[in-house]
């Protein structure tokens, strides 16, 4: 069990810790008295070159970033093995051009993305990201985001194994994407989701499944783009089950959308896998869309199509979702060619019925009959066509398209566009706001990291060297009923409170700890899981501090001698092996997350929070020096927990591994709550999926039953729904729990070994769910 060579290099560098002026502090500076002096958080410009240490040097700078920092990437080819994380506001990353500065993830071994960022006032410009395992650049929940001159590409051509999204701002506000290039995405090259106030202009999307996709978004202008050689060119979608739904006010104009005839290579189960090859513009279930002054030609299936969500035959359980496109205005476009070789069952059926090429504009004709006035849709909610030249039109009357209706004549497709001819008021242009200015000394986390001791022993948590994990008198051990799985590691958990302070009880969420509290968790491997007395190898100790400004966390890596652990903001990997409970020798590489990766899991509403110590999960017995006692009762008796009701009034989370602690449903839900809900919840980093795995969530549709995947890419495993009752083998959830694929496995941090016991339980849970039929008639 030797530290990875790169990790050793990184650790030596991180022990230098933080920037002061233009140079790094020495280790002596960090551990000496000068460390306690205030750190000047002044923005600077830093320049990087390709080389073997770039990954760790650059990630360290992202961790240390101060608002206003500019990170310059020189021309060259940069090899990276894991994804990069940025959480600081007002940062610019600038290369020398997307053909000159290339970040390559072709040999990626960790993290499914290239760059994951969440800071406001972010500028990314003039570089390329290539061959990521999953998404290339994802920006989550940020305000004022600029992509300029950025290229994302999968260089081996269109493949189902390519990553899902190229440029991927989601739940963002005030987004500008300009002069960018996106090639080879297995979902969308340029994807803007659940965002407001967006401009995508003067960019090129080629050889993706979807060239440009605007999904569940309000106020977007898409213009001056070249979209060619994709499966579908420009898509405006609304999907059910998402936090931000019912998008509207989207303008598509002055784009060139031609020859989007690429065979669909999206993984099965994803929504875009249903998009016919040869789709120019597709509007689905979104309101207030204006399409004008575009050149649209030679898309072999549908140059322009306007459809409801119902046409895809997908299960839909979202009472707030509007599946109908309304207020669609298509005018003053040049539409020519195409429609001669339609793809998919519907396209072939329509061609057989029309006997010729498909019309330039196709409408499924499905409307919300509840909105009819005197038998007609109000003009402002209708499809309107004007001045598109000499084109043909087809209302396919999809709602009546059944074999029986065709046989009896009740199915009546309509080629006459006169009832759809007319104009709607032009939509207003989108106006973006300028980026905000950096706030001096805003990055409080940098000061906290600067104040962190360089050695774990300086915190005085353990007796002796800490090798036995025996705590000092003011450090209290605790354990959980259901724990977060991390590749079969053993975990030692402790809490230290400020002298005289108390924890405040609360029924839901993590207990309310006083400022100055410290949560400690050591990861180790038993040398032989069948015989704990054989000893263990300590790997890392993660420490979470509660300051006045909030929670912060970082890791200490244990040395080979097991005498101390050193601070490692940059993370790393440790080679480990052990004898498993079945007597077989196993090995893996334990991931120590960098400081920004910690935030990716420990985030609720963009604030760092602990995950484990909630009352329901602490409501268990533990061994103390004075005997065995319920943990909550012990803390209360010691005067360390206040406001505690009687134990019989406190809920108790099932132990997923103990059949006596709850039903299969309760134990499976408990496992998902602890292992997944920190991200898959309304405030977590996976909130954009709409999947809510909290134990308190009572709506099966919200925790996955018949739920369509969002941004799953090849993580769908070829399946169409997160959970299919009675069929674990058809459920995306099961695929992701069992996968070793970087782009599919969940959780995607700290999980390199399949948790077979959980797989067995979740499989049983899904198998025992009552089977119902989907809206599409599929079991």
XYZ file of C-alpha atoms in Angstrom:
779
model
C 0.000 0.000 0.000
C 2.182 2.770 -1.336
C 1.105 6.279 -2.200
C 0.783 6.834 -5.892
C 3.899 8.608 -7.231
C 1.894 11.578 -8.478
C 0.197 11.814 -5.103
C 3.575 12.027 -3.389
C 4.570 14.906 -5.643
C 1.232 16.595 -5.052
C 1.446 16.171 -1.293
C 4.851 17.805 -1.138
C 3.475 20.681 -3.140
C 0.263 20.999 -1.135
C 2.192 21.075 2.101
C 3.569 24.349 0.778
C -0.143 25.147 0.972
C -1.158 28.577 -0.249
C -0.192 31.525 -2.323
C 1.266 34.664 -0.800
C 2.134 37.257 -3.411
C 3.712 35.542 -6.399
C 5.337 32.555 -4.643
C 4.364 29.498 -2.630
C 4.852 29.397 1.117
C 7.440 26.934 2.317
C 6.487 24.051 4.616
C 8.244 25.862 7.441
C 6.104 28.940 6.818
C 2.938 26.885 6.923
C 3.646 25.154 10.209
C 5.333 28.060 11.938
C 3.963 30.978 13.916
C 3.686 33.156 10.809
C 0.849 30.944 9.621
C -1.577 32.740 11.950
C -1.013 36.129 10.341
C -3.930 37.330 8.165
C -3.718 36.156 4.585
C -4.018 38.845 1.917
C -6.533 37.598 -0.613
C -5.489 39.560 -3.670
C -6.381 38.582 -7.236
C -3.473 37.652 -9.488
C -2.696 36.194 -12.891
C -1.090 32.734 -13.033
C 0.371 31.018 -16.085
C 0.554 27.253 -16.662
C 2.377 25.059 -19.164
C 1.900 21.394 -20.108
C 3.850 18.929 -18.000
C 3.566 15.925 -15.668
C 2.627 18.083 -12.664
C 0.034 20.240 -14.402
C -2.978 18.262 -13.118
C -2.137 18.855 -9.460
C -0.687 22.329 -9.855
C -3.735 23.561 -11.722
C -6.257 21.882 -9.389
C -4.401 23.342 -6.423
C -4.705 26.779 -7.961
C -8.433 26.212 -8.513
C -8.759 25.356 -4.815
C -6.785 28.447 -3.825
C -8.463 30.754 -6.333
C -9.318 34.278 -5.249
C -12.122 36.286 -6.901
C -10.558 38.131 -9.827
C -7.879 35.504 -10.555
C -6.960 34.911 -14.199
C -5.485 31.505 -15.040
C -3.573 31.483 -18.316
C -2.987 28.197 -20.148
C -0.103 28.365 -22.614
C -0.380 26.686 -25.977
C 0.179 22.939 -25.839
C -1.345 19.533 -25.212
C -2.273 18.932 -21.549
C -2.772 15.350 -20.356
C -5.207 14.951 -17.444
C -6.308 11.824 -15.584
C -9.155 13.232 -13.475
C -11.740 16.000 -13.591
C -11.109 19.566 -12.417
C -13.277 21.411 -9.866
C -13.795 25.150 -9.395
C -16.119 26.813 -6.866
C -14.751 30.377 -6.586
C -16.511 33.420 -8.081
C -14.968 35.820 -10.619
C -12.403 33.474 -12.140
C -11.206 33.498 -15.751
C -9.556 30.489 -17.414
C -7.987 31.544 -20.716
C -6.083 29.557 -23.308
C -4.387 30.608 -26.529
C -7.098 29.303 -28.858
C -9.113 26.093 -29.041
C -6.712 24.599 -31.590
C -3.617 25.600 -29.609
C -4.496 24.924 -25.961
C -5.946 21.427 -25.585
C -6.907 19.703 -22.317
C -7.062 15.993 -23.129
C -8.875 13.502 -20.893
C -8.358 10.534 -23.184
C -6.695 8.572 -20.376
C -9.115 9.682 -17.669
C -9.233 7.390 -14.643
C -11.294 9.433 -12.185
C -14.258 11.763 -12.376
C -16.644 11.634 -15.301
C -16.294 15.291 -16.336
C -13.548 17.549 -17.609
C -14.300 20.725 -15.660
C -17.076 21.131 -13.077
C -17.601 24.732 -11.965
C -20.148 26.522 -9.820
C -18.758 30.031 -9.223
C -20.515 33.182 -10.439
C -18.957 35.580 -12.981
C -17.089 32.735 -14.676
C -15.237 33.247 -17.967
C -13.917 30.264 -19.935
C -12.237 31.144 -23.205
C -9.932 30.009 -25.974
C -9.150 26.405 -25.067
C -10.393 22.912 -25.885
C -11.531 19.988 -23.751
C -11.267 16.621 -25.474
C -12.343 13.042 -24.850
C -13.843 13.223 -21.371
C -15.520 10.124 -19.995
C -18.846 11.953 -19.625
C -19.560 15.690 -19.764
C -16.823 18.027 -20.975
C -17.585 21.304 -19.147
C -20.465 21.537 -16.686
C -21.338 24.782 -14.904
C -23.939 24.318 -12.176
C -26.096 26.967 -10.531
C -23.915 29.925 -11.489
C -24.827 33.483 -12.449
C -23.016 35.346 -15.237
C -21.267 32.612 -17.228
C -19.303 33.147 -20.444
C -18.021 30.456 -22.806
C -15.994 32.140 -25.546
C -13.911 30.403 -28.182
C -14.140 27.043 -26.364
C -14.145 23.714 -28.193
C -15.354 20.401 -26.792
C -14.727 17.280 -28.848
C -14.594 13.496 -28.795
C -11.860 12.930 -31.318
C -12.568 9.323 -32.364
C -15.777 10.300 -34.143
C -19.413 9.600 -33.240
C -19.620 6.755 -30.712
C -22.184 5.706 -28.146
C -19.358 5.644 -25.591
C -18.658 9.344 -26.043
C -19.583 11.740 -23.265
C -23.082 13.167 -23.137
C -22.673 16.957 -23.196
C -19.994 19.302 -24.479
C -20.813 22.767 -23.116
C -23.276 22.215 -20.280
C -24.509 25.179 -18.221
C -27.434 24.053 -16.073
C -29.571 25.995 -13.602
C -27.561 29.059 -14.521
C -28.563 32.671 -15.131
C -27.133 35.184 -17.589
C -25.251 32.783 -19.875
C -23.295 33.725 -23.006
C -21.925 31.066 -25.379
C -20.171 32.561 -28.380
C -17.684 31.497 -31.039
C -17.568 27.987 -29.610
C -17.313 24.571 -31.281
C -18.902 21.303 -30.107
C -18.172 17.984 -31.804
C -19.035 14.364 -31.087
C -21.309 14.516 -28.019
C -23.505 11.447 -27.537
C -26.308 13.730 -26.341
C -25.930 17.468 -27.041
C -22.878 19.406 -28.169
C -24.142 22.674 -26.705
C -26.745 22.112 -24.011
C -28.401 24.790 -21.897
C -30.762 23.377 -19.275
C -33.077 24.817 -16.624
C -31.523 28.243 -17.087
C -32.724 31.805 -17.610
C -31.444 34.629 -19.818
C -29.234 32.844 -22.342
C -27.506 33.751 -25.615
C -25.901 31.135 -27.879
C -24.367 32.802 -30.927
C -21.839 32.424 -33.720
C -20.935 28.885 -32.713
C -20.651 25.594 -34.578
C -22.135 22.239 -33.596
C -21.218 19.223 -35.687
C -21.319 15.412 -35.447
C -23.292 15.383 -32.181
C -26.582 13.606 -31.578
C -28.151 17.015 -30.856
C -26.190 19.991 -32.104
C -27.662 22.669 -29.846
C -30.312 21.896 -27.244
C -32.249 24.397 -25.151
C -34.106 22.472 -22.443
C -36.522 23.687 -19.731
C -35.108 27.178 -20.174
C -36.679 30.643 -20.035
C -35.489 33.545 -22.226
C -32.963 32.279 -24.758
C -31.668 33.730 -28.022
C -29.906 31.289 -30.365
C -28.549 32.984 -33.486
C -25.756 33.113 -36.027
C -24.817 29.471 -35.459
C -23.808 26.774 -37.941
C -25.440 23.457 -37.099
C -24.627 20.600 -39.463
C -23.837 16.914 -39.581
C -25.675 16.096 -36.353
C -28.565 13.661 -35.842
C -30.772 16.587 -34.862
C -29.712 20.163 -35.416
C -31.401 22.581 -33.054
C -33.724 21.217 -30.360
C -35.927 23.134 -27.961
C -37.241 20.673 -25.352
C -39.205 20.609 -22.144
C -39.022 17.437 -20.053
C -41.092 16.404 -17.014
C -39.843 15.788 -13.502
C -37.299 18.615 -13.369
C -37.032 21.421 -10.797
C -37.339 24.129 -13.469
C -40.034 23.153 -15.917
C -42.224 24.641 -18.637
C -39.615 26.663 -20.502
C -40.645 29.558 -22.728
C -39.552 32.601 -24.675
C -36.910 31.119 -26.999
C -35.840 32.773 -30.262
C -34.011 30.815 -32.982
C -32.880 33.102 -35.789
C -30.250 33.629 -38.471
C -28.858 30.127 -38.002
C -27.688 27.789 -40.787
C -29.142 24.349 -40.051
C -28.361 21.899 -42.817
C -27.613 18.237 -43.523
C -28.181 16.985 -40.008
C -28.440 13.391 -41.187
C -26.043 11.540 -38.883
C -27.243 8.166 -37.627
C -28.391 8.461 -34.011
C -25.633 7.170 -31.715
C -27.119 8.154 -28.359
C -27.263 5.413 -25.732
C -30.687 3.820 -25.613
C -32.977 5.145 -22.922
C -31.979 8.776 -23.326
C -34.562 11.165 -24.742
C -32.359 12.143 -27.681
C -32.100 8.476 -28.669
C -35.654 8.968 -29.986
C -34.708 11.872 -32.270
C -34.872 10.786 -35.936
C -31.726 11.180 -37.975
C -32.340 14.047 -40.369
C -34.021 16.443 -37.928
C -33.340 20.130 -38.549
C -35.298 21.993 -35.878
C -37.393 20.173 -33.283
C -39.632 22.024 -30.830
C -41.172 19.810 -28.152
C -43.487 20.845 -25.319
C -42.034 24.358 -24.997
C -44.109 27.533 -25.208
C -43.411 30.873 -26.879
C -40.823 29.904 -29.473
C -40.074 32.196 -32.410
C -38.169 30.723 -35.368
C -37.194 33.217 -38.082
C -34.621 34.147 -40.732
C -32.933 30.753 -40.600
C -31.555 28.756 -43.519
C -32.897 25.228 -43.017
C -32.153 22.685 -45.715
C -31.420 19.094 -46.651
C -32.363 17.447 -43.352
C -33.593 14.080 -44.577
C -36.459 13.514 -42.125
C -37.960 16.736 -40.806
C -36.631 20.196 -41.586
C -38.911 21.674 -38.928
C -41.132 19.716 -36.552
C -43.325 20.880 -33.682
C -44.519 18.112 -31.370
C -45.869 17.331 -27.918
C -44.083 15.149 -25.395
C -46.776 12.530 -26.013
C -45.350 11.645 -29.418
C -42.394 9.885 -27.781
C -44.609 7.444 -25.868
C -42.783 8.036 -22.599
C -44.229 7.567 -19.129
C -45.117 10.924 -17.554
C -45.896 11.457 -13.861
C -45.548 15.180 -13.239
C -48.811 17.059 -12.582
C -47.100 20.420 -13.107
C -45.646 19.566 -16.504
C -47.211 20.960 -19.674
C -46.508 18.516 -22.524
C -47.967 20.713 -25.286
C -46.062 23.235 -27.448
C -47.992 26.505 -27.546
C -47.399 29.927 -29.023
C -44.959 28.714 -31.725
C -44.291 31.310 -34.462
C -42.322 30.188 -37.551
C -41.740 32.922 -40.126
C -39.412 34.354 -42.761
C -37.217 31.265 -43.034
C -35.611 29.669 -46.093
C -36.558 26.008 -45.971
C -35.562 23.736 -48.826
C -34.735 20.124 -49.645
C -34.871 17.315 -47.151
C -37.676 14.997 -46.125
C -36.794 12.513 -48.857
C -35.476 9.705 -46.628
C -37.210 9.898 -43.249
C -35.832 7.965 -40.296
C -37.796 6.024 -37.695
C -41.187 4.338 -37.688
C -43.170 7.568 -37.755
C -41.159 9.036 -40.618
C -41.518 5.890 -42.703
C -45.251 5.711 -41.986
C -45.750 9.330 -43.002
C -43.795 8.840 -46.196
C -45.881 5.788 -47.078
C -49.028 7.837 -46.529
C -47.915 10.922 -48.442
C -46.203 8.976 -51.194
C -43.512 11.616 -51.538
C -40.956 13.566 -49.542
C -42.141 14.845 -46.203
C -43.280 18.463 -45.989
C -40.941 21.193 -44.795
C -42.925 21.775 -41.590
C -44.533 18.901 -39.679
C -46.831 19.363 -36.673
C -48.182 16.545 -34.525
C -51.469 18.391 -33.955
C -51.783 17.387 -30.302
C -53.336 20.185 -28.248
C -54.580 20.764 -24.724
C -58.336 20.591 -25.295
C -58.944 22.216 -21.903
C -57.753 25.494 -23.409
C -60.152 25.542 -26.370
C -62.347 28.608 -26.743
C -65.401 28.064 -28.937
C -63.775 24.913 -30.247
C -60.502 26.607 -31.234
C -57.166 27.266 -29.637
C -56.629 30.942 -28.817
C -54.286 32.553 -31.341
C -51.572 33.231 -28.758
C -51.410 29.511 -27.910
C -51.517 28.264 -31.493
C -48.924 27.354 -34.100
C -48.556 30.223 -36.569
C -46.741 30.193 -39.943
C -45.895 33.174 -42.137
C -43.683 33.992 -45.139
C -41.586 30.845 -45.249
C -41.648 30.666 -49.038
C -43.232 27.967 -51.138
C -43.347 25.185 -48.566
C -45.593 22.296 -47.684
C -47.116 21.580 -44.298
C -48.510 18.518 -42.560
C -50.572 18.263 -39.408
C -50.184 14.559 -38.731
C -53.114 14.411 -36.252
C -51.020 12.214 -33.991
C -53.702 11.921 -31.325
C -55.812 9.864 -33.744
C -52.989 7.922 -35.390
C -53.992 4.345 -34.609
C -54.571 1.358 -36.925
C -58.254 1.356 -36.014
C -58.713 5.020 -36.835
C -56.807 4.657 -40.066
C -59.092 1.769 -41.056
C -62.291 3.636 -40.161
C -61.274 7.022 -41.568
C -61.193 8.780 -38.188
C -57.535 9.587 -38.734
C -57.348 12.806 -40.773
C -53.883 14.259 -41.424
C -54.124 17.788 -42.761
C -51.909 19.321 -45.444
C -53.775 22.620 -45.648
C -51.863 25.209 -43.588
C -54.429 27.988 -43.977
C -55.802 27.521 -40.457
C -52.249 27.945 -39.125
C -51.295 30.938 -41.263
C -50.854 34.186 -39.394
C -48.549 36.103 -37.105
C -47.879 36.318 -33.405
C -46.237 39.249 -31.634
C -42.442 39.125 -31.913
C -40.662 38.003 -28.755
C -38.363 40.471 -27.031
C -34.586 40.065 -27.425
C -32.667 38.643 -24.504
C -30.499 41.207 -22.749
C -27.642 39.918 -20.624
C -26.318 41.744 -17.603
C -22.607 42.563 -17.247
C -20.520 40.433 -14.928
C -20.229 41.611 -11.358
C -16.962 42.876 -9.912
C -14.856 40.756 -7.541
C -15.436 41.343 -3.854
C -12.133 41.773 -1.980
C -11.369 39.020 0.541
C -14.552 37.153 -0.387
C -12.894 33.741 -0.501
C -13.134 32.967 3.200
C -12.455 29.279 2.555
C -8.953 30.151 1.412
C -8.251 31.772 4.789
C -9.601 28.660 6.537
C -7.345 26.396 4.460
C -4.435 28.699 5.208
C -5.120 28.335 8.931
C -5.294 24.527 8.738
C -2.515 22.682 10.589
C -0.120 20.863 8.303
C -0.215 17.717 10.472
C -3.209 15.901 11.951
C -1.357 15.477 15.260
C -1.477 19.256 15.772
C -5.240 18.973 16.301
C -4.772 16.747 19.350
C -7.621 14.403 18.520
C -6.053 11.044 19.405
C -3.955 9.508 22.113
C -0.398 8.598 21.190
C 0.280 8.649 17.473
C -3.364 8.064 16.606
C -2.626 4.659 15.106
C -5.157 3.018 17.450
C -7.758 5.740 16.829
C -8.272 6.051 20.591
C -9.662 9.558 21.096
C -8.611 12.077 23.717
C -11.037 12.812 26.543
C -12.769 15.717 24.769
C -13.334 13.749 21.544
C -16.486 11.610 21.399
C -16.829 8.579 19.115
C -20.083 7.966 17.279
C -21.443 5.619 14.645
C -24.339 5.518 12.200
C -27.096 3.006 11.488
C -26.691 3.136 7.724
C -23.385 4.444 6.446
C -22.009 5.880 3.257
C -20.302 3.062 1.346
C -16.706 3.720 0.339
C -15.271 0.574 -1.218
C -15.553 -1.537 1.956
C -13.406 0.809 4.041
C -13.810 0.837 7.807
C -14.616 4.252 9.268
C -13.923 5.718 12.693
C -16.141 8.725 13.471
C -15.697 11.363 16.164
C -17.004 14.759 17.206
C -15.270 17.457 19.246
C -17.290 20.349 20.673
C -16.005 23.679 21.980
C -15.770 23.634 25.756
C -19.103 24.449 27.370
C -21.054 24.361 24.068
C -23.928 22.052 23.189
C -25.464 20.476 20.103
C -29.073 21.437 19.414
C -31.442 18.584 18.539
C -33.483 18.723 15.355
C -35.626 15.961 13.951
C -34.737 16.357 10.284
C -31.378 17.045 8.743
C -28.031 17.089 10.481
C -28.005 18.057 14.163
C -27.288 21.737 14.802
C -23.677 21.930 15.954
C -22.216 25.000 17.694
C -19.589 27.142 16.012
C -16.175 25.658 16.660
C -17.347 22.046 16.337
C -15.222 19.486 14.571
C -16.406 16.279 12.851
C -13.703 13.697 12.211
C -13.776 10.555 10.086
C -10.846 8.185 9.520
C -10.900 5.728 6.616
C -9.021 2.457 6.929
C -8.883 -1.103 5.639
C -8.891 -4.090 7.948
C -6.033 -6.305 6.867
C -8.400 -9.260 7.099
C -12.124 -8.540 7.326
C -12.660 -11.975 8.893
C -10.310 -11.106 11.752
C -10.373 -7.464 12.933
C -7.705 -8.317 15.507
C -5.219 -8.665 12.630
C -5.068 -4.865 12.489
C -5.826 -2.179 9.961
C -4.147 0.293 7.606
C -5.181 3.927 8.194
C -5.576 5.784 4.903
C -6.913 9.281 5.522
C -8.715 11.354 8.136
C -11.249 13.894 6.935
C -11.916 16.817 9.236
C -14.882 19.193 9.036
C -14.752 22.487 10.954
C -17.674 24.797 11.666
C -16.557 28.414 11.534
C -18.654 31.563 11.879
C -18.870 31.652 8.074
C -19.904 28.003 7.717
C -18.556 24.472 7.407
C -15.251 23.616 5.730
C -13.573 20.279 5.134
C -10.231 18.811 4.085
C -8.232 15.601 4.318
C -5.071 14.365 6.031
C -3.240 11.380 4.503
C -1.558 8.897 6.869
C 2.081 8.076 6.367
C 3.344 4.537 5.850
C 4.595 4.363 9.433
C 1.097 5.178 10.751
C 2.527 7.839 13.045
C 0.833 10.945 11.611
C -1.125 12.292 8.690
C -0.324 15.280 6.453
C -2.744 17.868 5.086
C -3.605 17.288 1.434
C -5.856 19.884 -0.157
C -5.103 18.484 -3.594
C -6.262 14.951 -2.851
C -4.687 11.858 -4.361
C -4.815 8.065 -4.544
C -3.530 5.245 -2.338
C -2.976 1.673 -3.523
C -4.609 -0.727 -1.047
C -5.263 -4.443 -0.659
C -7.041 -6.570 1.937
C -8.567 -9.974 2.595
C -12.310 -9.677 2.037
C -14.972 -11.333 4.165
C -15.204 -14.144 1.619
C -11.493 -14.954 2.093
C -10.498 -13.523 -1.288
C -7.707 -10.969 -1.648
C -8.932 -7.693 -3.102
C -7.257 -4.465 -4.115
C -8.212 -1.009 -5.323
C -6.942 2.558 -5.393
C -8.511 4.609 -2.636
C -9.413 8.119 -3.754
C -8.647 10.986 -1.389
C -10.824 13.845 -2.704
C -9.388 17.290 -3.187
C -10.939 20.147 -1.231
C -13.238 21.175 -4.087
C -14.397 17.593 -4.647
C -15.510 17.508 -1.015
C -17.884 20.367 -1.761
C -19.393 18.489 -4.712
C -20.973 16.021 -2.254
C -21.166 18.157 0.886
C -23.331 20.819 -0.727
C -26.876 21.882 0.001
C -28.120 25.052 -1.661
C -24.477 25.822 -2.531
C -23.305 25.715 1.094
C -21.001 23.115 2.617
C -22.848 20.818 5.041
C -22.006 17.548 6.842
C -23.772 14.435 5.558
C -24.066 11.782 8.269
C -24.946 12.857 11.831
C -28.720 13.237 11.653
C -30.811 12.203 14.665
C -32.507 9.277 12.915
C -29.161 7.860 11.806
C -27.559 8.382 15.237
C -30.414 6.695 17.093
C -28.474 3.542 17.958
C -26.390 1.945 20.722
C -22.656 2.531 21.060
C -19.872 1.434 23.420
C -18.429 4.043 25.761
C -15.894 3.897 28.584
C -18.733 3.684 31.109
C -20.782 1.108 29.200
C -23.148 0.675 26.270
C -25.782 3.352 25.724
C -27.948 4.930 23.056
C -25.862 7.665 21.435
C -28.515 10.380 21.666
C -29.260 9.472 25.275
C -25.527 9.516 26.092
C -24.990 12.961 24.585
C -28.071 14.267 26.403
C -27.005 12.771 29.744
C -23.557 14.299 29.370
C -25.105 17.729 28.789
C -23.813 17.862 25.217
C -27.170 17.660 23.395
C -30.128 19.870 24.269
C -33.758 19.813 23.225
C -33.837 16.024 22.957
C -37.325 14.487 23.117
C -37.856 11.026 24.523
C -36.133 8.308 22.519
C -39.506 6.779 21.676
C -40.389 10.033 19.895
C -37.282 10.104 17.708
C -37.458 8.361 14.348
C -34.911 5.661 13.614
C -33.361 5.067 10.234
C -33.238 1.387 9.279
C -29.883 -0.343 9.055
C -29.855 -1.390 5.404
C -27.802 -4.505 6.234
C -30.070 -5.706 9.066
C -33.290 -7.454 7.935
C -34.730 -6.976 11.421
C -34.465 -3.180 11.289
C -37.153 -2.586 8.679
C -38.900 -3.803 5.568
C -37.057 -4.244 2.299
C -38.587 -0.957 1.120
C -37.448 0.911 4.238
C -33.932 -0.508 4.163
C -33.466 0.183 0.452
C -34.752 3.737 0.854
C -32.422 4.228 3.838
C -29.437 3.111 1.775
C -30.311 5.471 -1.087
C -30.942 8.318 1.360
C -27.499 8.003 2.946
C -25.510 7.182 -0.181
C -27.259 9.284 -2.801
C -29.579 11.947 -1.351
C -26.814 14.385 -0.436
C -26.661 15.053 -4.209
C -30.072 13.806 -5.349
C -32.227 16.228 -3.364
C -33.696 19.683 -4.015
C -30.576 21.435 -2.698
C -27.893 18.947 -3.793
C -25.506 19.050 -6.718
C -27.632 16.560 -8.695
C -30.816 18.574 -8.148
C -30.992 19.258 -11.885
C -32.032 15.633 -12.509
C -35.246 16.055 -10.505
C -34.461 12.790 -8.695
C -35.125 13.100 -4.940
C -33.809 10.172 -2.890
C -34.353 11.582 0.589
C -35.966 9.124 3.008
C -38.734 11.671 3.623
C -39.762 11.797 -0.040
C -43.065 9.958 -0.384
C -43.771 10.331 -4.121
C -42.423 7.259 -5.974
C -42.161 9.286 -9.186
C -39.745 11.652 -7.459
C -37.477 8.846 -6.302
C -37.376 7.248 -9.716
C -40.421 5.110 -10.503
C -41.184 5.532 -14.207
C -38.955 8.617 -14.239
C -37.185 9.542 -17.473
C -33.404 9.963 -17.165
C -31.852 13.419 -17.433
C -28.245 13.936 -18.559
C -27.549 10.233 -18.070
C -25.596 9.626 -21.267
C -24.394 6.050 -21.349
C -25.263 5.913 -17.652
C -28.749 4.920 -18.806
C -27.439 1.460 -19.628
C -29.870 1.361 -22.535
C -32.873 1.719 -20.224
C -35.673 4.281 -20.436
C -36.576 4.801 -16.778
C -34.746 5.157 -13.473
C -36.909 2.443 -11.882
C -39.226 0.020 -13.660
C -41.346 -1.724 -10.989
C -40.819 -5.466 -11.007
C -37.891 -5.234 -13.412
C -34.517 -4.350 -11.858
C -32.821 -5.505 -15.049
C -34.612 -2.670 -16.905
C -33.903 0.000 -14.289
C -31.207 2.641 -14.705
C -30.703 2.754 -10.946
C -29.519 -0.858 -10.897
C -27.219 -0.322 -13.852
C -25.517 2.621 -12.179
C -25.050 0.790 -8.879
C -23.328 -2.093 -10.663
C -21.313 -0.230 -13.276
C -17.556 0.313 -13.240
C -17.820 2.806 -16.107
C -16.661 6.305 -15.064
C -19.621 7.857 -16.867
C -22.179 5.576 -15.243
C -21.185 4.458 -11.752
C -22.906 6.015 -8.786
C -21.921 7.528 -6.487
C -19.167 8.835 -8.761
C -16.727 9.780 -5.974
C -15.277 7.254 -3.538
C -16.852 4.341 -5.350
C -14.606 2.039 -7.360
C -15.814 -1.278 -5.986
C -19.354 -2.557 -6.493
C -21.258 -2.767 -3.198
C -22.760 -6.177 -3.827
C -24.871 -6.304 -0.652
C -26.573 -3.048 -1.671
C -27.043 -4.273 -5.233
C -28.789 -7.380 -3.915
C -31.072 -5.362 -1.632
C -32.005 -2.726 -4.243
C -32.652 -5.470 -6.793
C -34.992 -7.223 -4.372
C -36.730 -3.917 -3.605
C -37.434 -3.166 -7.273
C -38.493 -6.770 -7.947
C -41.092 -6.567 -5.174
C -42.606 -3.258 -6.313
C -46.212 -3.544 -7.545
C -46.169 -3.754 -11.316
C -48.257 -1.246 -13.220
C -48.494 -0.478 -16.875
C -46.909 2.619 -18.360
C -48.892 5.204 -20.289
C -47.392 3.844 -23.463
C -48.772 0.401 -22.693
C -45.362 -1.081 -21.970
C -45.035 -3.192 -18.805
